[in-house]
PDB file of C-alpha atoms in Angstrom:
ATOM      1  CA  UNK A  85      18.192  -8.749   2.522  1.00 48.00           C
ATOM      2  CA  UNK A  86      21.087  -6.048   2.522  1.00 51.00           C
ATOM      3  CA  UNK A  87      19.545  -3.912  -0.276  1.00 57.00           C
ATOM      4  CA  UNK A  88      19.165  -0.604   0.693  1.00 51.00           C
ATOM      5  CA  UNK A  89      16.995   0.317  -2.863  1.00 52.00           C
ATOM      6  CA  UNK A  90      19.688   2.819  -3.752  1.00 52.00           C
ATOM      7  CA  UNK A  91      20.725   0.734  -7.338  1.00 53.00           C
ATOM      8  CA  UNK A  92      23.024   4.169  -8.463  1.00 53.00           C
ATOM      9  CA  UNK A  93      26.004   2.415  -7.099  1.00 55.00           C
ATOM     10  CA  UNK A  94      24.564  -1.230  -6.784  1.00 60.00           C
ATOM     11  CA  UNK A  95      26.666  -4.233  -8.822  1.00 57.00           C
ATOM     12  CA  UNK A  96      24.441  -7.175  -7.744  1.00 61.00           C
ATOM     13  CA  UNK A  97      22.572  -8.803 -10.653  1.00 57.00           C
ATOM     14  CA  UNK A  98      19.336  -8.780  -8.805  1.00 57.00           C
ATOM     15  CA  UNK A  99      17.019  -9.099 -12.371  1.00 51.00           C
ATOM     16  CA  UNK A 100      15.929  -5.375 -12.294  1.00 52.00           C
ATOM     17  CA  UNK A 101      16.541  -3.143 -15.057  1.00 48.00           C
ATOM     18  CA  UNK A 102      18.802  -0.249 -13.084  1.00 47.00           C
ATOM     19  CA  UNK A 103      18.728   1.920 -16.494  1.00 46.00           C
ATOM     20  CA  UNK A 104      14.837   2.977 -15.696  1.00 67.00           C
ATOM     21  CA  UNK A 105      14.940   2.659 -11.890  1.00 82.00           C
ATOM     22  CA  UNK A 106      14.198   6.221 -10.297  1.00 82.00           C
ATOM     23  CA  UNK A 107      17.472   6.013  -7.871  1.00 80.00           C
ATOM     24  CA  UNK A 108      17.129   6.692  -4.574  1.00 84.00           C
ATOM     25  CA  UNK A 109      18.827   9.594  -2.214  1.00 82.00           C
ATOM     26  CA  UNK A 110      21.803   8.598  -0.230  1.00 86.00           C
ATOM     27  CA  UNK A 111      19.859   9.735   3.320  1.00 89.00           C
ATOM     28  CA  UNK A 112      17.224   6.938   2.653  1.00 93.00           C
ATOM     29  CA  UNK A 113      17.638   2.960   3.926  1.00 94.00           C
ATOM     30  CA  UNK A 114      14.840   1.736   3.068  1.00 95.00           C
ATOM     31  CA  UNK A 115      14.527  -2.267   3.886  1.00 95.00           C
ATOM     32  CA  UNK A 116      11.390  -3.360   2.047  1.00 96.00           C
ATOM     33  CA  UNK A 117       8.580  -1.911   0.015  1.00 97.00           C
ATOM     34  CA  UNK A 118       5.689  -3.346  -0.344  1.00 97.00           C
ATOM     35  CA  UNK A 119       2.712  -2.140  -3.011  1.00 96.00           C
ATOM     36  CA  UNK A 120      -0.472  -2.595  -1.812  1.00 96.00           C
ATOM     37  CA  UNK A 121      -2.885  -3.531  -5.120  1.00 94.00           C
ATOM     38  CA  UNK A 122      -6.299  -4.559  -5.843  1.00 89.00           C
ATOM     39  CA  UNK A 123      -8.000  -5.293  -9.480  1.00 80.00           C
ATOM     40  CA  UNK A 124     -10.732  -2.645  -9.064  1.00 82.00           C
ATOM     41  CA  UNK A 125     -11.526   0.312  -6.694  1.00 82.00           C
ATOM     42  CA  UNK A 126     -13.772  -0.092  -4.070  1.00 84.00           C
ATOM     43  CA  UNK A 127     -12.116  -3.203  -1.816  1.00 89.00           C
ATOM     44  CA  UNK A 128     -10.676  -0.952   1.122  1.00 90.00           C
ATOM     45  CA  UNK A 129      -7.316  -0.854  -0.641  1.00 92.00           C
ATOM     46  CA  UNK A 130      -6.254   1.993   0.956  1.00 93.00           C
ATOM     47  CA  UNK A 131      -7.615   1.288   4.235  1.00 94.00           C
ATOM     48  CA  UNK A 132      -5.809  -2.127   4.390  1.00 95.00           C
ATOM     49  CA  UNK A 133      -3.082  -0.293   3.435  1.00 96.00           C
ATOM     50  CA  UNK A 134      -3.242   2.259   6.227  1.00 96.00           C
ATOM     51  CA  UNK A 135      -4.348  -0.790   8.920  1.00 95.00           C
ATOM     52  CA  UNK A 136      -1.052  -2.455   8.078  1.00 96.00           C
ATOM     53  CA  UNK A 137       0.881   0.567   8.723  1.00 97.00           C
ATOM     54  CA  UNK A 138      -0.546   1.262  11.745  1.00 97.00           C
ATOM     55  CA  UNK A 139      -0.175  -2.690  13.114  1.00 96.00           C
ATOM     56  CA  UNK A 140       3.778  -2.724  11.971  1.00 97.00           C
ATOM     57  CA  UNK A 141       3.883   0.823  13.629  1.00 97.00           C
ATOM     58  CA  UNK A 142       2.814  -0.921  16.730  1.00 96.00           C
ATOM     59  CA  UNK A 143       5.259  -3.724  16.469  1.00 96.00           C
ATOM     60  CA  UNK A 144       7.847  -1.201  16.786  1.00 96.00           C
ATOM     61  CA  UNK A 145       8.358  -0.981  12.970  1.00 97.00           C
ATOM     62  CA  UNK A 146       9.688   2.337  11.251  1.00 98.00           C
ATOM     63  CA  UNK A 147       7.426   2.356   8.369  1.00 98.00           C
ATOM     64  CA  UNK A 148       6.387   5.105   5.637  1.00 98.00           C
ATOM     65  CA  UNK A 149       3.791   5.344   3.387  1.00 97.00           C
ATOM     66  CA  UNK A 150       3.736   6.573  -0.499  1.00 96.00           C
ATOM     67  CA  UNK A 151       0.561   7.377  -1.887  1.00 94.00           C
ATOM     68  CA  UNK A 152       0.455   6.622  -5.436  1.00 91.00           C
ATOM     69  CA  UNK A 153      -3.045   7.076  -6.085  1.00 86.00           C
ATOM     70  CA  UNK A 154      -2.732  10.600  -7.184  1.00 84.00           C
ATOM     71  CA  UNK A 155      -6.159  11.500  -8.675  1.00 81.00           C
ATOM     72  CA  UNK A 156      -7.836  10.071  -5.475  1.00 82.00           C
ATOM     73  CA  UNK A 157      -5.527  10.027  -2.640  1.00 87.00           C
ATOM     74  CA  UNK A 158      -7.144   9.273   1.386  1.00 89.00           C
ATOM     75  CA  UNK A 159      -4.448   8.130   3.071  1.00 94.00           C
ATOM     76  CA  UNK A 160      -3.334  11.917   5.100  1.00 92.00           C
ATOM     77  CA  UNK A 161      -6.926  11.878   5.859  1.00 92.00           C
ATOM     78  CA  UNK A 162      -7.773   8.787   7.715  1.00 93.00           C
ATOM     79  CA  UNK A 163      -4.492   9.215   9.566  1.00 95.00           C
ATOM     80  CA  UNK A 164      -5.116  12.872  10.887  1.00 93.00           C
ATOM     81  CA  UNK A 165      -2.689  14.368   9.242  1.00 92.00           C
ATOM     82  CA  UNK A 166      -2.972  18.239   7.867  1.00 87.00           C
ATOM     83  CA  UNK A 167      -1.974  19.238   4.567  1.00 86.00           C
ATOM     84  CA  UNK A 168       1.372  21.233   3.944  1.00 86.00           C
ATOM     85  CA  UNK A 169       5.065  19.699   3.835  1.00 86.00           C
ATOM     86  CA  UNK A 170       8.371  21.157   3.933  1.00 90.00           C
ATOM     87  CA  UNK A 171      11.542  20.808   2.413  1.00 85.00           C
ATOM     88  CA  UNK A 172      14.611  22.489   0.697  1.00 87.00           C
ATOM     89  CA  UNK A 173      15.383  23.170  -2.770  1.00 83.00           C
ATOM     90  CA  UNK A 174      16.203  19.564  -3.318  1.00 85.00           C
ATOM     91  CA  UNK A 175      14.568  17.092  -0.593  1.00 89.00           C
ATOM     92  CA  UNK A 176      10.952  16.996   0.538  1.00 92.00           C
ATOM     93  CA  UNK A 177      10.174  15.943   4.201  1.00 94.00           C
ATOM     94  CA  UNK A 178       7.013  13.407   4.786  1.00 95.00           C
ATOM     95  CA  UNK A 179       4.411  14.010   7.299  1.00 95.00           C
ATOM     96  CA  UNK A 180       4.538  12.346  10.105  1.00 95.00           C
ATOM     97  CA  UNK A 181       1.251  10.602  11.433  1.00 96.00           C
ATOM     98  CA  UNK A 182       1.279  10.025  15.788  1.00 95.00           C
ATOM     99  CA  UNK A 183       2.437   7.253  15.704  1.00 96.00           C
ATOM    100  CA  UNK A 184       5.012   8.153  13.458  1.00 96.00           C
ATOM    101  CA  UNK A 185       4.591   6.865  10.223  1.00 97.00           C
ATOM    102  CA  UNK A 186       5.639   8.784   7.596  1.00 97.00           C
ATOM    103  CA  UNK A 187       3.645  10.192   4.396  1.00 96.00           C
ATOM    104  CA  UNK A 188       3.974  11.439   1.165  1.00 95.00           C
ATOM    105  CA  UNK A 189       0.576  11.918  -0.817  1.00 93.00           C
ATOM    106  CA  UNK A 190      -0.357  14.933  -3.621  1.00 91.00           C
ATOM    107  CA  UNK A 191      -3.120  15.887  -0.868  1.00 89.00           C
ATOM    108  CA  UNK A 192      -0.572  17.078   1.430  1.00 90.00           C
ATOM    109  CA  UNK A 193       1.162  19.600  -1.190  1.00 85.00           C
ATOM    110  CA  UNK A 194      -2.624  21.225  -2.561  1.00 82.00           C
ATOM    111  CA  UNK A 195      -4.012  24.101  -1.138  1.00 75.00           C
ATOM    112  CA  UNK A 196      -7.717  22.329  -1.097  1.00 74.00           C
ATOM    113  CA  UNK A 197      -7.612  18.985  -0.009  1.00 72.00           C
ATOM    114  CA  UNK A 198     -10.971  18.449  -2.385  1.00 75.00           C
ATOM    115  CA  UNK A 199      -9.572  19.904  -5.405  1.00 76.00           C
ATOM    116  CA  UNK A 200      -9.235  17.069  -8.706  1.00 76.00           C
ATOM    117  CA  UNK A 201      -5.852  16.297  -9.644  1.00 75.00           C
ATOM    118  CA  UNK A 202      -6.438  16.596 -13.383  1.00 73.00           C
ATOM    119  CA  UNK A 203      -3.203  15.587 -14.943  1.00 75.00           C
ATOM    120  CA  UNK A 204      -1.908  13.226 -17.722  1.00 75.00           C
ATOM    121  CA  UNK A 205       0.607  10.621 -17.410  1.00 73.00           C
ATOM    122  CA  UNK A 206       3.584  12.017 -17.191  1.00 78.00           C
ATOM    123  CA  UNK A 207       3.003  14.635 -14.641  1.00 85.00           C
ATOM    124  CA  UNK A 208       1.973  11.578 -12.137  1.00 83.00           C
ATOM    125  CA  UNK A 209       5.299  10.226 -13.294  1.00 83.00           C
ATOM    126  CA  UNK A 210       7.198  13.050 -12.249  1.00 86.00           C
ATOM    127  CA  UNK A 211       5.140  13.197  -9.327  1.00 87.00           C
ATOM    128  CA  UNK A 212       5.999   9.985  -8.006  1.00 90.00           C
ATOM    129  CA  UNK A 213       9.537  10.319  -8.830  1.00 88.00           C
ATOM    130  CA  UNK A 214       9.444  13.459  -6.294  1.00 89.00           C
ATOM    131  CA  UNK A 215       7.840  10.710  -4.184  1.00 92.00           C
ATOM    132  CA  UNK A 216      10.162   8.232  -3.871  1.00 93.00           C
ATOM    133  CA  UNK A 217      13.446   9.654  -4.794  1.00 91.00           C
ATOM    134  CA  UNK A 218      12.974  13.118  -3.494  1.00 91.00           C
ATOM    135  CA  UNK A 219      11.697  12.613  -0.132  1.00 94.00           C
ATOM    136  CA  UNK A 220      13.853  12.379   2.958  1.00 95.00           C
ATOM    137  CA  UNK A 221      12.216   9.007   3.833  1.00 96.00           C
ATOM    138  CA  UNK A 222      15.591   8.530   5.763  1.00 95.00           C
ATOM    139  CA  UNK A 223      15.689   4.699   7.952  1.00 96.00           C
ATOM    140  CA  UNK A 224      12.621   2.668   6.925  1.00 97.00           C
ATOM    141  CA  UNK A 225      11.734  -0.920   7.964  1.00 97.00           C
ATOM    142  CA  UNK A 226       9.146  -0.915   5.629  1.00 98.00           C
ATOM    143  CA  UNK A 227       7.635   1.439   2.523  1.00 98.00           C
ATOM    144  CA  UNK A 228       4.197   0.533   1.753  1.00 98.00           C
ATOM    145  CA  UNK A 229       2.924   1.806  -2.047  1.00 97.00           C
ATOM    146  CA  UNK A 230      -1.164   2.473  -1.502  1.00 95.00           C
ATOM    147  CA  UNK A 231      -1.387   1.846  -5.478  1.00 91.00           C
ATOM    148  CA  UNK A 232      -4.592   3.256  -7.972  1.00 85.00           C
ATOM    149  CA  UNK A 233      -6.790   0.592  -8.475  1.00 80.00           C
ATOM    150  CA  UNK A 234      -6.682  -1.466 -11.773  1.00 75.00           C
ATOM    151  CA  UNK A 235      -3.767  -1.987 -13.931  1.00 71.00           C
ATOM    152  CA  UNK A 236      -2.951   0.918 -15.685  1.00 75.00           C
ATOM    153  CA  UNK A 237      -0.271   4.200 -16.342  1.00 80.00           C
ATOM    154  CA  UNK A 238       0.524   4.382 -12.404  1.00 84.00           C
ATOM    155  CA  UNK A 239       1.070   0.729 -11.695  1.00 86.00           C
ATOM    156  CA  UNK A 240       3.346   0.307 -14.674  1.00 88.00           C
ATOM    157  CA  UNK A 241       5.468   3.403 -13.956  1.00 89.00           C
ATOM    158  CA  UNK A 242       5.744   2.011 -10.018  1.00 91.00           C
ATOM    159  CA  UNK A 243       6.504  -1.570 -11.301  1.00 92.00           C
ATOM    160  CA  UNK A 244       8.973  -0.646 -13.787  1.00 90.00           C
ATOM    161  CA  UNK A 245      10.744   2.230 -12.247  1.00 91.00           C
ATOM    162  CA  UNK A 246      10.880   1.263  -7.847  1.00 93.00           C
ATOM    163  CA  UNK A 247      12.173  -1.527  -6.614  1.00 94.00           C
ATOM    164  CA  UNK A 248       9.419  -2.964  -5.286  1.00 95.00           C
ATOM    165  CA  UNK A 249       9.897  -6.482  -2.925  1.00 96.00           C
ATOM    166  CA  UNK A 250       6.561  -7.453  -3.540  1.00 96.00           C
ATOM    167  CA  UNK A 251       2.167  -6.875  -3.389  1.00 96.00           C
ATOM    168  CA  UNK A 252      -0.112  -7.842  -1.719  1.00 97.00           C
ATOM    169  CA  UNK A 253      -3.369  -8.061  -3.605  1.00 96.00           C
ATOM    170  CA  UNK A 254      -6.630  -6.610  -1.799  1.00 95.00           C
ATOM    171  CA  UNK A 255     -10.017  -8.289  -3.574  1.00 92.00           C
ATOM    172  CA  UNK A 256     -13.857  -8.647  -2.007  1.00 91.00           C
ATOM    173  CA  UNK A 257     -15.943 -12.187  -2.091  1.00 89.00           C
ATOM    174  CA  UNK A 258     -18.156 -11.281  -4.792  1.00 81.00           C
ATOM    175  CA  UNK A 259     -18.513 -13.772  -8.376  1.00 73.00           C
ATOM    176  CA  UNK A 260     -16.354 -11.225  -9.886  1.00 78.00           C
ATOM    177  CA  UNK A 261     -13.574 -11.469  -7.729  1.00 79.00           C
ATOM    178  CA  UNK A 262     -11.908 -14.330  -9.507  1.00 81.00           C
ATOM    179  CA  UNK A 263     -11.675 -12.274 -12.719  1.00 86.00           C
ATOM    180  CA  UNK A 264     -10.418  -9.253 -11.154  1.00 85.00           C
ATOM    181  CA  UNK A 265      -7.868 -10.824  -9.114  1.00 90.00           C
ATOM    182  CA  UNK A 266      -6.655 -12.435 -12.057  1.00 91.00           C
ATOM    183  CA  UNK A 267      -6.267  -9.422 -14.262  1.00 89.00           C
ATOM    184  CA  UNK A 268      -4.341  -8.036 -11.154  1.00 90.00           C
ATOM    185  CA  UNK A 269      -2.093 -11.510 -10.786  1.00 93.00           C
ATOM    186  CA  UNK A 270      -1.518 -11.322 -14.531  1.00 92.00           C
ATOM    187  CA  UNK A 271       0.434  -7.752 -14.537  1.00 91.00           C
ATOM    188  CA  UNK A 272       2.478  -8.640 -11.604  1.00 93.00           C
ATOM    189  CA  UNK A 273       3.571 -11.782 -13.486  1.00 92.00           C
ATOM    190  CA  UNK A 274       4.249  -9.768 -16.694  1.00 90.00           C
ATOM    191  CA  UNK A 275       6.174  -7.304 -14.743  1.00 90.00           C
ATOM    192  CA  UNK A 276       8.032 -10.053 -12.619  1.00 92.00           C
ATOM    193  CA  UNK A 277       6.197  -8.372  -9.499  1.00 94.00           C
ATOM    194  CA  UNK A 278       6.974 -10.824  -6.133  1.00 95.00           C
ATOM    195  CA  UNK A 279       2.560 -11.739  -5.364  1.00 96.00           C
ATOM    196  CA  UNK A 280       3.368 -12.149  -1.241  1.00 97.00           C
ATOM    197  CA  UNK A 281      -0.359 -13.112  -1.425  1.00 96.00           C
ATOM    198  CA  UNK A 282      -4.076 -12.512  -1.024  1.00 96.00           C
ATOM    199  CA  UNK A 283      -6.465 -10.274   1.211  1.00 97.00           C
ATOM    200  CA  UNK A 284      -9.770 -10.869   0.981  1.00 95.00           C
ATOM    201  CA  UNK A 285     -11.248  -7.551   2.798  1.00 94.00           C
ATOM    202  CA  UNK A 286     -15.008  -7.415   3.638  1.00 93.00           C
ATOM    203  CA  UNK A 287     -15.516 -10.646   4.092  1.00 93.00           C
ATOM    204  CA  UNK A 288     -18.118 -10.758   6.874  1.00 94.00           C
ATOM    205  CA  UNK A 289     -19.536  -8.905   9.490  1.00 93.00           C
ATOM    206  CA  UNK A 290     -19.594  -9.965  12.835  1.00 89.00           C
ATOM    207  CA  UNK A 291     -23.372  -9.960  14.528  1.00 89.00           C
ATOM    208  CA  UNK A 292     -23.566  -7.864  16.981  1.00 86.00           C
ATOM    209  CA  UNK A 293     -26.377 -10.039  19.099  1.00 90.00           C
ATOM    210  CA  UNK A 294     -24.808 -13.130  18.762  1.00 91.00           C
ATOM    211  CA  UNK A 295     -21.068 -12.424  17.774  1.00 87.00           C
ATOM    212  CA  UNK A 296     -21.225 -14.865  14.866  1.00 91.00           C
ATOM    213  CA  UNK A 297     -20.245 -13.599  11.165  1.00 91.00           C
ATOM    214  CA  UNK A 298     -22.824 -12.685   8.317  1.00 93.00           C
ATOM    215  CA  UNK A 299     -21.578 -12.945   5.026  1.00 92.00           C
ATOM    216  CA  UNK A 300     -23.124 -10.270   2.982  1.00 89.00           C
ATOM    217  CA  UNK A 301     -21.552 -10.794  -0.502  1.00 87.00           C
ATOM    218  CA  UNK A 302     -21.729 -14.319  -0.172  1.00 86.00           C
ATOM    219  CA  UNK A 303     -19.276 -16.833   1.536  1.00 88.00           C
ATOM    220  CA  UNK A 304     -15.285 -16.262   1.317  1.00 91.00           C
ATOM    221  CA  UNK A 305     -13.611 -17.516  -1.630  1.00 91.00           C
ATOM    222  CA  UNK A 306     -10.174 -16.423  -0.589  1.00 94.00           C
ATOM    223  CA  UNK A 307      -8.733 -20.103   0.067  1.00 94.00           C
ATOM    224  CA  UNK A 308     -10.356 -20.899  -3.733  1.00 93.00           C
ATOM    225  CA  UNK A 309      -9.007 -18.294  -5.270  1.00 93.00           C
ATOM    226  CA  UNK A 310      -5.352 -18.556  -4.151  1.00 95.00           C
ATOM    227  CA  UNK A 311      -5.311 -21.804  -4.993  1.00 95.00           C
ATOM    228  CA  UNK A 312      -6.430 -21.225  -8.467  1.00 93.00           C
ATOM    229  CA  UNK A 313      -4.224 -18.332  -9.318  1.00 94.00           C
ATOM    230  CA  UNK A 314      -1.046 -20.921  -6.826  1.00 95.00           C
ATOM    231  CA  UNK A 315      -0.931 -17.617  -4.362  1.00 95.00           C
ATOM    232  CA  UNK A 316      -0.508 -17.238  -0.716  1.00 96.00           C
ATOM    233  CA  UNK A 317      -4.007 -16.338   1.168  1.00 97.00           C
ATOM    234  CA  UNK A 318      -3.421 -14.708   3.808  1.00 97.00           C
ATOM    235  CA  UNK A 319      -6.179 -13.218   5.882  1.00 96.00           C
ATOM    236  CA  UNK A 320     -10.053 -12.713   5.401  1.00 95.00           C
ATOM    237  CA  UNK A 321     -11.049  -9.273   7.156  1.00 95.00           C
ATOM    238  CA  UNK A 322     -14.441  -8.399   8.513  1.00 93.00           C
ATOM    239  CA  UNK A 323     -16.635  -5.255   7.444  1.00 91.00           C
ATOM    240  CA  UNK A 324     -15.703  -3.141  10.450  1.00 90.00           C
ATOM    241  CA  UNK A 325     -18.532   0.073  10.800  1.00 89.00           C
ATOM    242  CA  UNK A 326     -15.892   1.222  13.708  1.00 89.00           C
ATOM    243  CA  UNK A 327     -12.797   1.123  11.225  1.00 91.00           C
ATOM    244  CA  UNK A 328     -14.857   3.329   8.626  1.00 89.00           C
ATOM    245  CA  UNK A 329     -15.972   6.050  11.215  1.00 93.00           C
ATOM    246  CA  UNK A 330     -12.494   6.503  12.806  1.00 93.00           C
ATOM    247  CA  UNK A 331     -10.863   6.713   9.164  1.00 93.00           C
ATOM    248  CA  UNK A 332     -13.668   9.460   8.915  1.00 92.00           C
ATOM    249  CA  UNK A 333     -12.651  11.338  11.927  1.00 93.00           C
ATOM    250  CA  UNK A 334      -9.106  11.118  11.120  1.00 93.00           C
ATOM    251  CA  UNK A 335      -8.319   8.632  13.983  1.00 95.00           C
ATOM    252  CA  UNK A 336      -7.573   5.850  12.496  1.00 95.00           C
ATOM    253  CA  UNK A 337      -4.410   5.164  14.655  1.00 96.00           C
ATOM    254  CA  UNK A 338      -7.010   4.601  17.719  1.00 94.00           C
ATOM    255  CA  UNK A 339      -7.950   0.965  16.245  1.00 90.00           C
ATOM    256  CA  UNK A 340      -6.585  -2.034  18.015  1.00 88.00           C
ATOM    257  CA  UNK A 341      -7.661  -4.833  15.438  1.00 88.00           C
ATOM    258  CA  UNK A 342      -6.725  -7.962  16.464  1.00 92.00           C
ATOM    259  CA  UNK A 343      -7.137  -9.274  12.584  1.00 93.00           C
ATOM    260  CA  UNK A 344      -4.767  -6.218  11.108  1.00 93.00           C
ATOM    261  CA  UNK A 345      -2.586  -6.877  13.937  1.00 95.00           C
ATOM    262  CA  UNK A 346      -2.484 -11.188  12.617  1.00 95.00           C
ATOM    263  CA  UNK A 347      -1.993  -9.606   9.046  1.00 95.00           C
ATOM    264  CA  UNK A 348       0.930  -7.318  10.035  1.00 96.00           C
ATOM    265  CA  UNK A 349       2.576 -10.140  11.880  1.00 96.00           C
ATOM    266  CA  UNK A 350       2.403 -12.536   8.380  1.00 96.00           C
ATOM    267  CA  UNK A 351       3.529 -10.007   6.487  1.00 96.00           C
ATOM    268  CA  UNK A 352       6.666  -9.573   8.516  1.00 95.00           C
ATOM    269  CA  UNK A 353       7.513 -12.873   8.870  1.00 94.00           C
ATOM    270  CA  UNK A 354       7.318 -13.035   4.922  1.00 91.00           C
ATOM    271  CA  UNK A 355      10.840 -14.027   3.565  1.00 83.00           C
ATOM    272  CA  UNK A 356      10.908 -10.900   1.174  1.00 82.00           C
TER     273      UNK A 356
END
């Protein structure tokens, strides 16, 4: 509970390898981080992500947010904040959303916002080594990792070189989802990866004549689903049309969502 993810100096034998840790700066005490992961793109990973930054935000949490997904980042977008960041020779300085939560994402350092990020492995590496380590991300209740979808180059280098306290896993109710979940539930367990449990996002959509839900991928099969893979469910989220158009506008901070605000309020209560 005392770690302050700065293992340069660190004794206890906490089960991570230290030797390929990316060490942290001494100005950063960061509590917990938290990746945010899904099996596939398209399940509103980054959105949940940015929802539950803006709900602990709102409980009066000091919370930051590292965009990992480097060849399609959105997070600076549906949080209104402009591109550029500044820094010394040695320390970058986040962006700061208005509500104050910090971010670091590649679209914040390019010129054009739409430009592809068309780089190999290692460059992301180095990237999110500049991230993490290089970013004055100074006194942090919580980090939150918006990870690439799947299971590939990115996740591995997060998994295997920050100290990550645990995911959360974002997945949709359609047939597939047990498959995908799994493939995403089998690399955490390979990688000894904390699974603080499972959000099942676009679950319904609430009628708007007679306020009850409509499940358009079929019905939710978050509670069958944890229990196959033995993981926490935590929260089936509606479709939200409102959610989408404010991300679009850059607003996203205006949203008062009772069901982000529930999810915020498990995760924190989490014994991490």
């Amino acid at each position: 509970m005392s770690c302050n993810h700065n293992c340069g100096s660190c004794s206890s034998d906490c089960g991570k390898n230290k030797t390929i840790l990316f060490q942290n700066n001494e100005n950063n005490n960061i509590k917990k981080i938290i990746g945010i992961v899904s099996g596939k793109g398209g399940v509103g990973k980054s959105m949940v992500t940015s929802m539950i930054a803006i709900a602990l935000a709102k409980m009066g949490k000091k919370v930051g947010i590292l965009d990992s997904d480097i060849t399609g980042p959105s997070i600076p977008k549906a949080l209104g904040i402009k591109p550029g960041i500044d820094g010394t020779d040695t320390m970058l300085f986040p962006n700061e959303s208005k509500l104050g939560i910090k971010v670091m994402s590649i679209n914040l350092l390019m010129d054009d916002p739409e430009a592809p990020v068309l780089w190999r492995g290692p460059m992301i590496s180095s990237a999110l080594k500049q991230f993490y380590s290089d970013t004055l991300w100074g006194e942090l209740d919580y980090l939150l990792i918006d990870m690439p979808p799947g299971t590939g180059d990115v996740a591995l280098t997060i998994f295997q070189s920050i100290p990550v306290d645990g995911v959360v896993i974002v997945s949709t109710p359609q047939d597939l989802v047990k498959m995908i979940v799994g493939k995403a539930v089998s690399m955490c367990k390979q990688m000894n990866i904390n699974i603080l449990g499972l959000v099942e996002n676009m679950s319904y959509i609430i009628c708007p004549c007679c306020g009850n839900p409509i499940y358009p991928f079929g019905t939710s099969k978050l509670i069958e689903v944890s229990n196959h893979f033995e993981i926490k469910p935590l929260i089936s989220l509606p479709l939200m049309p409102s959610v989408a158009t404010l991300a679009d506008c850059g607003r996203l901070e205006d949203n008062d969502s009772e069901e982000f605000a529930n999810l915020a309020t498990k995760i924190d209560e989490l014994e991490i």
